[in-house]
Each structure stands twice: as structure tokens, then as C-alpha cells.
Amino acid sequence: MKKTSTRLADGRELIYYDLRDDTVRDAVDRRPLDPTVTTSEVRRDPLLGDAVAIASHRQGRTYHPPADECPLCPTRGERLSEIPDSSYDAVVFENRFPSLAGDSGRCEVVCFTSDHDASFADLTPEQARLVLEAWSDRTSELSHLPSVEQVFCFENRGAEIGVTLGHPHGQIYAYPFTTPRTALMLRSLAAHKEATGGQNLFDAVLERELAGERVVLAGEHWVAFVPYAAHWPYEVHLYPRRRVPDLPALDEAARTEFPQIYLELLRRFDRIFGDKEPPTPYIAAWHQAPFGTLEGFDGVTRDDFALHLELFTIRRTSGKLKFLAGSESGMSVFINDVPPERAAERLREVASS
């Protein structure tokens, strides 16, 4: 992998990740851009104890542009975009309309391929491995920023999810706090460790799932399963068998096997509802340990946390979506119409061709 860092016309950082070491990246952003102006602010909810990012400048962000005006496609001729070069393997750049900025964190865009009509599932194993390396590199780099406490790499796919740019891409959020969902995991981790005399909750969960009926895919270094208490109709958790706190900590064996397992999982997601349905909308979310000493979670260290990916779709059956109604939105109590055991069975049935 070759990494080349440059700057866009308004000063934002852009980084090329290339498969070939001899690739030269010297294209200049020719757009007449003014410096970006952000108004991001993080506010704490005194009752719930969580955080809300207030980012009014995002109202003017790009919204469903036609394919020939996509800002994530490479620059070609006088068609100028966020990526100055005429082609790329993978690229990461600072979001022009970030939810978090400055002392409130940082937001980046990750473009998986220059092919506008592709998806992550269409990548070759070599390309998927390159994206994994980009995620790992950005996690490591962002961890050194003084305002960053946790890094979240994720992909939203599909208009049903709220995606406004059709080009295959994901995002990276660098938060100045530990996210509420991670805090819940850390509290459960601490309670289990105390109750069992030091045993790890993530290890116990993985051991139980491996012995059960909800495993979808199992490799030498990765395991994908539908969790016992899945929140979403089709939800799969992907764990490395060797517990590590974050992406940079993965060893070479796990990195090598990852593309095979993850690409197969995504292709099965696209086949759940049959070939006549549009591509399955999904969210793919990497959960990584926060940085630092994890104050407030007695007895828990970063090494107790288990890196894992949670992949889920909001489509519950052919032509129907799972909406967050009163119980889910009002009280955070999910109601799942698809038994996790049946979801796992279906995902085993639809092995990609």
C-alpha cells in the first residue's frame, strides 16, 4: 500500500491509498473554493447523559446530485470533483460538511472505489484489503488528535438509510467523547468482569454463539453470527476470533482473511430478499475501544474491549421497511419481527454464487 497526503483547494486534507507503490499523485484541486466554515457544537443532555452534535451548516450539503455531477467520482477534464486525480483505488478526505469539527472532533469520507456504479460487495479481495488498511491507518492517525476519544468507521448504503450520494463510500467519525452505545458495552463489560472474577464478557458471548445455531460464516480468524438479542430483522456481528481492541491491532492473518469473509457476508445480504429486489440497504458499523484509560468503568482496560463489526438492514421483508416507532424511538426498546435463528438460517441459505 502506498499512502499520499495532499490538500484540497479549501485546505482540507485528502489522502490517496494505492495498491501500487509506484503510483504518483500530484494532481491539483482546480476548484475556486472558499475556506470551509463550520458551526459544529457538542451539547450534553443533562438527563440522559449523552451528547448531541449541533451542526446547522450541514443544511446546505450536496443532496442526490445526478451521476454526472457526483463529487466523489474522480476529476475528468473540466468535470471537477472532491478528488483531483482522474482515477483512484481508495481515498479519504475531510468532509466538507462535517458533523464534528475542531475541538468537537473530525469527520472524514472514505471512497472505496472510483467506479460510481459499484458497491463494496463488488470489490476484489485486494481492494477490500486496501480499504481495511485505510480504516486502520485513519484510526491510528486520528487517535493522536488531542480532541479525539473514539474513532468510528462505518458505511451507510441505500436511499432508505438516508444516503444522499450514490457513489460507494463510507465515513469516519472521530468523537471527542465515548459514544453512548460504547459506554453501555463498557458498563456491561465491567459488571461481568466483577461478577465472574475477571472473565471477559465479549469472550463469553463469542463462545456461546459459536456453540449455537446462529453462526452464518466461520473462518479460521473471523466469525459472523446473528446475535441472540438482535435488534434488527437481519443483523450480523462479525468478530475476529482473537480479541483485539481496534483495527490497528489486527494481525496479518486476520487482515488477510477479512476480505473473503466480509465480501461473502455483504453478497449474502444482497440476496436475502431475492434477485428481483433492489440492493439491500444496510449500515455497517465498526465498534472500536475508546482511547485512554477508560475512567468511570472500574477494572476495564482497552484490551478488554473486542473490536467487531455490526451489519444490519432496515428492510424486514420484501418491499417493507422496519421503522423505529414509539417503543424503539421513544423508549429504546426494540421489537424484532424476525427471530434471530430464522435470520441466521436465511443467511446460510443464500450463499452467493
Coordinates of C-alpha atoms in Angstrom, one line a residue:
M1 CA 0.0 0.0 0.0
K2 CA 1.2 3.5 -0.9
K3 CA -0.2 6.5 1.0
T4 CA -0.1 10.0 -0.4
S5 CA -1.4 13.0 1.5
T6 CA -2.3 16.3 -0.2
R7 CA -4.6 19.3 0.3
L8 CA -7.8 20.4 -1.4
A9 CA -8.3 24.0 -2.6
D10 CA -10.0 25.0 0.7
G11 CA -7.3 23.4 2.8
R12 CA -8.9 20.1 3.7
E13 CA -6.7 17.1 3.8
L14 CA -7.1 14.3 1.2
I15 CA -5.2 11.0 1.3
Y16 CA -4.8 8.5 -1.6
Y17 CA -4.3 4.8 -0.7
D18 CA -2.9 3.0 -3.7
L19 CA -2.3 -0.7 -4.4
R20 CA 0.8 0.1 -6.4
D21 CA 3.9 1.6 -4.8
D22 CA 4.9 3.4 -8.0
T23 CA 1.6 5.4 -8.3
V24 CA 2.2 9.2 -8.5
R25 CA -0.4 11.5 -7.1
D26 CA 0.4 15.1 -7.9
A27 CA -3.0 16.4 -9.4
V28 CA -4.0 19.8 -8.0
D29 CA -7.6 20.7 -7.0
R30 CA -8.6 23.4 -9.5
R31 CA -11.9 24.4 -7.9
P32 CA -12.2 28.0 -6.7
L33 CA -13.3 27.0 -3.2
D34 CA -13.6 29.3 -0.2
P35 CA -12.3 28.1 3.2
T36 CA -14.9 25.8 4.9
V37 CA -16.9 27.4 7.7
T38 CA -18.4 25.1 10.3
T39 CA -20.6 25.7 13.3
S40 CA -20.4 22.3 15.0
E41 CA -21.1 22.2 18.7
V42 CA -21.4 19.2 21.1
R43 CA -24.1 19.6 23.8
R44 CA -24.7 17.3 26.7
D45 CA -28.1 16.1 27.7
P46 CA -28.3 16.6 31.5
L47 CA -31.0 13.9 31.9
L48 CA -29.7 11.1 29.6
G49 CA -26.0 12.0 29.9
D50 CA -25.4 11.6 26.2
A51 CA -24.2 14.1 23.6
V52 CA -25.8 15.8 20.6
A53 CA -23.9 17.4 17.8
I54 CA -25.5 20.7 16.6
A55 CA -24.3 21.3 13.0
S56 CA -26.6 23.8 11.3
H57 CA -24.1 24.3 8.4
R58 CA -25.0 20.8 7.1
Q59 CA -28.4 22.0 5.8
G60 CA -26.7 23.1 2.6
R61 CA -24.8 19.8 1.9
T62 CA -24.9 18.1 -1.5
Y63 CA -28.2 16.2 -1.9
H64 CA -28.8 13.4 -4.5
P65 CA -26.8 15.0 -7.4
P66 CA -27.1 13.4 -10.9
A67 CA -24.4 10.8 -11.6
D68 CA -22.5 13.1 -13.9
E69 CA -22.2 15.6 -11.1
C70 CA -21.1 13.2 -8.4
P71 CA -18.5 14.9 -6.1
L72 CA -17.0 11.5 -5.2
C73 CA -16.1 10.5 -8.8
P74 CA -12.6 11.3 -10.0
T75 CA -11.9 14.6 -11.7
R76 CA -12.0 14.2 -15.5
G77 CA -11.4 17.1 -17.9
E78 CA -13.4 20.1 -16.7
R79 CA -15.7 18.0 -14.5
L80 CA -14.1 18.9 -11.2
S81 CA -14.8 16.9 -8.0
E82 CA -13.6 16.3 -4.5
I83 CA -10.9 14.0 -5.8
P84 CA -8.4 15.9 -8.1
D85 CA -6.9 12.9 -9.8
S86 CA -8.5 11.2 -12.8
S87 CA -8.6 7.8 -11.1
Y88 CA -8.0 6.3 -7.6
D89 CA -8.0 3.0 -5.7
A90 CA -9.2 4.3 -2.3
V91 CA -9.2 7.8 -1.0
V92 CA -10.0 9.5 2.3
F93 CA -10.7 13.3 2.8
E94 CA -12.1 15.7 5.3
N95 CA -15.8 16.1 5.0
R96 CA -16.8 19.5 3.5
F97 CA -19.9 19.4 5.7
P98 CA -18.8 17.8 8.9
S99 CA -21.0 16.9 11.8
L100 CA -17.9 17.3 14.1
A101 CA -15.0 19.7 13.6
G102 CA -12.2 21.4 15.5
D103 CA -12.5 20.8 19.2
S104 CA -15.6 18.8 18.6
G105 CA -13.8 16.1 16.6
R106 CA -13.4 15.4 12.9
C107 CA -15.4 13.8 10.1
E108 CA -13.9 12.1 7.0
V109 CA -15.2 10.5 3.8
V110 CA -13.9 7.2 2.6
C111 CA -14.3 6.4 -1.1
F112 CA -13.9 2.6 -1.7
T113 CA -13.5 2.8 -5.5
S114 CA -13.7 5.3 -8.3
D115 CA -16.4 3.2 -10.0
H116 CA -19.6 5.1 -9.4
D117 CA -21.9 2.1 -10.1
A118 CA -20.1 -0.4 -7.9
S119 CA -20.7 -1.3 -4.2
F120 CA -18.4 -2.6 -1.5
A121 CA -19.6 -6.1 -2.4
D122 CA -18.3 -5.6 -5.9
L123 CA -14.7 -5.0 -4.7
T124 CA -11.9 -7.5 -5.3
P125 CA -10.3 -9.1 -2.2
E126 CA -7.3 -6.9 -2.9
Q127 CA -9.4 -3.7 -3.0
A128 CA -11.3 -4.7 0.2
R129 CA -8.0 -5.3 2.0
L130 CA -6.9 -1.8 0.9
V131 CA -10.0 -0.3 2.5
L132 CA -9.3 -2.2 5.7
E133 CA -5.8 -0.7 5.7
A134 CA -7.2 2.8 5.2
W135 CA -9.6 2.3 8.1
S136 CA -6.7 1.1 10.3
D137 CA -4.4 3.9 9.3
R138 CA -7.0 6.6 9.9
T139 CA -7.9 5.1 13.3
S140 CA -4.3 5.2 14.3
E141 CA -3.7 8.7 12.9
L142 CA -6.9 10.2 14.4
S143 CA -6.1 8.7 17.8
H144 CA -3.2 11.2 18.1
L145 CA -5.5 14.3 17.9
P146 CA -6.0 15.8 21.3
S147 CA -9.7 16.3 20.8
V148 CA -10.4 12.6 19.8
E149 CA -11.5 9.9 22.2
Q150 CA -13.1 7.4 19.9
V151 CA -13.0 6.6 16.2
F152 CA -16.0 5.1 14.3
C153 CA -15.6 3.8 10.8
F154 CA -18.9 3.0 9.1
E155 CA -20.8 2.7 5.8
N156 CA -24.4 3.7 5.1
R157 CA -25.8 2.2 1.9
G158 CA -29.1 2.9 0.2
A159 CA -31.5 5.8 0.0
E160 CA -33.7 4.1 2.6
I161 CA -30.9 4.6 5.1
G162 CA -30.7 8.3 4.2
V163 CA -27.6 8.2 1.9
T164 CA -27.5 11.3 -0.3
L165 CA -24.6 10.3 -2.5
G166 CA -24.9 7.1 -4.5
H167 CA -21.1 6.6 -5.0
P168 CA -19.8 3.7 -2.9
H169 CA -18.4 5.3 0.2
G170 CA -18.3 5.3 3.9
Q171 CA -17.4 7.7 6.7
I172 CA -15.2 8.0 9.7
Y173 CA -16.3 10.0 12.8
A174 CA -13.7 10.9 15.4
Y175 CA -15.6 11.8 18.5
P176 CA -14.4 13.9 21.4
F177 CA -16.2 11.6 23.8
T178 CA -17.0 7.9 24.3
T179 CA -20.2 7.2 22.5
P180 CA -23.3 6.2 24.5
R181 CA -23.5 2.8 22.8
T182 CA -19.9 2.0 23.6
A183 CA -20.4 3.2 27.2
L184 CA -23.2 0.7 27.6
M185 CA -20.9 -2.1 26.4
L186 CA -18.2 -1.0 28.8
R187 CA -20.6 -0.9 31.8
S188 CA -21.8 -4.4 30.9
L189 CA -18.1 -5.5 30.5
A190 CA -17.2 -4.1 33.9
A191 CA -20.2 -5.7 35.6
H192 CA -19.5 -9.1 34.1
K193 CA -15.8 -8.9 35.0
E194 CA -16.6 -8.2 38.6
A195 CA -19.3 -10.8 38.9
T196 CA -17.2 -13.6 37.4
G197 CA -13.9 -12.8 39.0
G198 CA -12.2 -11.4 35.9
Q199 CA -13.8 -13.2 32.9
N200 CA -14.4 -11.3 29.7
L201 CA -17.9 -10.7 28.5
F202 CA -17.0 -10.5 24.8
D203 CA -15.3 -13.8 25.0
A204 CA -18.3 -15.4 26.7
V205 CA -20.6 -14.0 24.0
L206 CA -18.5 -15.3 21.2
E207 CA -18.1 -18.7 22.9
R208 CA -21.9 -19.1 23.3
E209 CA -22.6 -18.1 19.7
L210 CA -20.0 -20.5 18.3
A211 CA -21.8 -23.3 20.1
G212 CA -25.2 -22.3 18.9
E213 CA -27.4 -22.2 15.8
R214 CA -26.9 -18.5 14.8
V215 CA -23.5 -18.7 13.1
V216 CA -23.6 -17.5 9.5
L217 CA -20.0 -17.8 8.4
A218 CA -16.9 -19.1 10.3
G219 CA -13.4 -18.8 9.1
E220 CA -10.1 -19.5 10.7
H221 CA -9.8 -15.9 12.0
W222 CA -13.3 -14.4 11.8
V223 CA -16.8 -15.4 12.8
A224 CA -20.1 -13.9 11.7
F225 CA -23.3 -14.6 13.6
V226 CA -26.8 -13.2 14.2
P227 CA -26.8 -12.2 17.9
Y228 CA -29.2 -13.7 20.4
A229 CA -31.0 -10.4 21.0
A230 CA -30.7 -9.0 17.5
H231 CA -32.4 -5.5 17.3
W232 CA -32.9 -5.5 13.6
P233 CA -34.7 -8.0 11.3
Y234 CA -31.4 -9.1 9.6
E235 CA -28.4 -8.2 11.8
V236 CA -25.0 -9.9 11.8
H237 CA -22.0 -9.3 14.1
L238 CA -18.5 -10.0 12.7
Y239 CA -15.8 -10.8 15.3
P240 CA -12.1 -11.7 14.9
R241 CA -11.5 -14.9 16.9
R242 CA -8.5 -13.3 18.6
R243 CA -9.8 -10.4 20.7
V244 CA -8.2 -7.0 19.9
P245 CA -9.4 -3.5 20.9
D246 CA -9.3 -1.9 17.4
L247 CA -8.5 -2.2 13.7
P248 CA -4.8 -1.3 14.0
A249 CA -4.3 -4.3 16.4
L250 CA -5.4 -6.9 13.9
D251 CA -2.6 -9.3 12.9
E252 CA -1.6 -10.2 9.4
A253 CA -3.6 -13.4 9.4
A254 CA -6.8 -11.7 10.3
R255 CA -6.2 -8.9 7.7
T256 CA -5.6 -11.5 5.0
E257 CA -8.8 -13.4 5.7
F258 CA -11.1 -10.4 6.2
P259 CA -11.9 -9.7 2.6
Q260 CA -13.0 -13.3 2.0
I261 CA -15.4 -13.3 4.9
Y262 CA -16.7 -9.7 4.7
L263 CA -17.3 -9.8 0.9
E264 CA -19.2 -13.0 1.2
L265 CA -21.3 -11.6 4.0
L266 CA -22.2 -8.5 2.0
R267 CA -23.1 -10.6 -1.0
R268 CA -25.4 -12.7 1.1
F269 CA -27.1 -9.6 2.4
D270 CA -27.9 -8.6 -1.2
R271 CA -29.6 -12.0 -1.8
I272 CA -31.8 -12.1 1.3
F273 CA -34.9 -10.8 -0.4
G274 CA -34.4 -12.3 -3.8
D275 CA -32.8 -11.2 -7.1
K276 CA -35.8 -9.0 -8.0
E277 CA -35.4 -6.7 -5.0
P278 CA -33.2 -3.6 -5.2
P279 CA -29.8 -3.9 -3.4
T280 CA -30.3 -4.4 0.3
P281 CA -29.9 -1.1 2.3
Y282 CA -27.6 -1.5 5.3
I283 CA -25.4 0.1 7.9
A284 CA -22.0 -1.5 8.6
A285 CA -20.5 -0.2 11.8
W286 CA -17.1 -0.9 13.3
H287 CA -17.0 -0.8 17.1
Q288 CA -13.6 0.0 18.5
A289 CA -12.3 0.7 22.0
P290 CA -12.1 4.4 23.1
F291 CA -8.6 5.7 23.7
G292 CA -7.1 6.5 27.1
T293 CA -7.6 4.9 30.5
L294 CA -11.4 4.4 30.3
E295 CA -12.1 6.3 33.5
G296 CA -15.5 5.5 35.0
F297 CA -15.5 1.8 34.0
D298 CA -13.9 0.2 37.1
G299 CA -11.4 -2.5 36.3
V300 CA -11.8 -2.3 32.5
T301 CA -9.0 -1.5 30.1
R302 CA -8.8 -1.0 26.3
D303 CA -7.6 -4.6 25.9
D304 CA -10.8 -5.9 27.5
F305 CA -12.8 -4.5 24.6
A306 CA -13.4 -6.6 21.5
L307 CA -13.3 -5.0 18.0
H308 CA -16.3 -6.1 16.0
L309 CA -18.5 -5.0 13.1
E310 CA -22.3 -4.8 13.3
L311 CA -24.0 -5.1 9.9
F312 CA -27.8 -4.7 9.7
T313 CA -30.6 -3.7 7.3
I314 CA -33.8 -1.8 7.9
R315 CA -35.6 -3.9 5.4
R316 CA -37.7 -6.5 7.2
T317 CA -39.2 -8.3 4.3
S318 CA -39.7 -7.9 0.5
G319 CA -40.9 -4.3 -0.1
K320 CA -41.2 -3.4 3.6
L321 CA -39.0 -1.5 5.9
K322 CA -38.6 -1.7 9.7
F323 CA -39.4 1.8 11.0
L324 CA -38.5 2.9 14.5
A325 CA -41.9 3.5 16.0
G326 CA -43.0 4.5 19.5
S327 CA -41.3 1.8 21.6
E328 CA -38.0 2.0 19.7
S329 CA -37.7 5.8 19.2
G330 CA -39.4 6.8 22.5
M331 CA -38.0 4.2 24.9
S332 CA -35.1 2.5 23.0
V333 CA -36.9 -0.9 23.4
F334 CA -36.7 -2.7 20.1
I335 CA -39.3 -5.1 18.7
N336 CA -37.9 -7.6 16.2
D337 CA -40.3 -9.3 13.8
V338 CA -37.7 -11.8 12.5
P339 CA -36.4 -14.4 15.0
P340 CA -32.6 -14.3 15.0
E341 CA -32.5 -18.1 14.5
R342 CA -34.5 -17.7 11.3
A343 CA -32.5 -14.8 10.1
A344 CA -29.3 -16.8 10.5
E345 CA -30.8 -19.7 8.7
R346 CA -31.8 -17.5 5.8
L347 CA -28.3 -16.0 5.5
R348 CA -26.9 -19.5 5.4
E349 CA -29.3 -20.4 2.6
V350 CA -28.4 -17.6 0.3
A351 CA -24.7 -18.4 -0.2
S352 CA -23.5 -16.1 -3.0
S353 CA -22.9 -17.6 -6.4

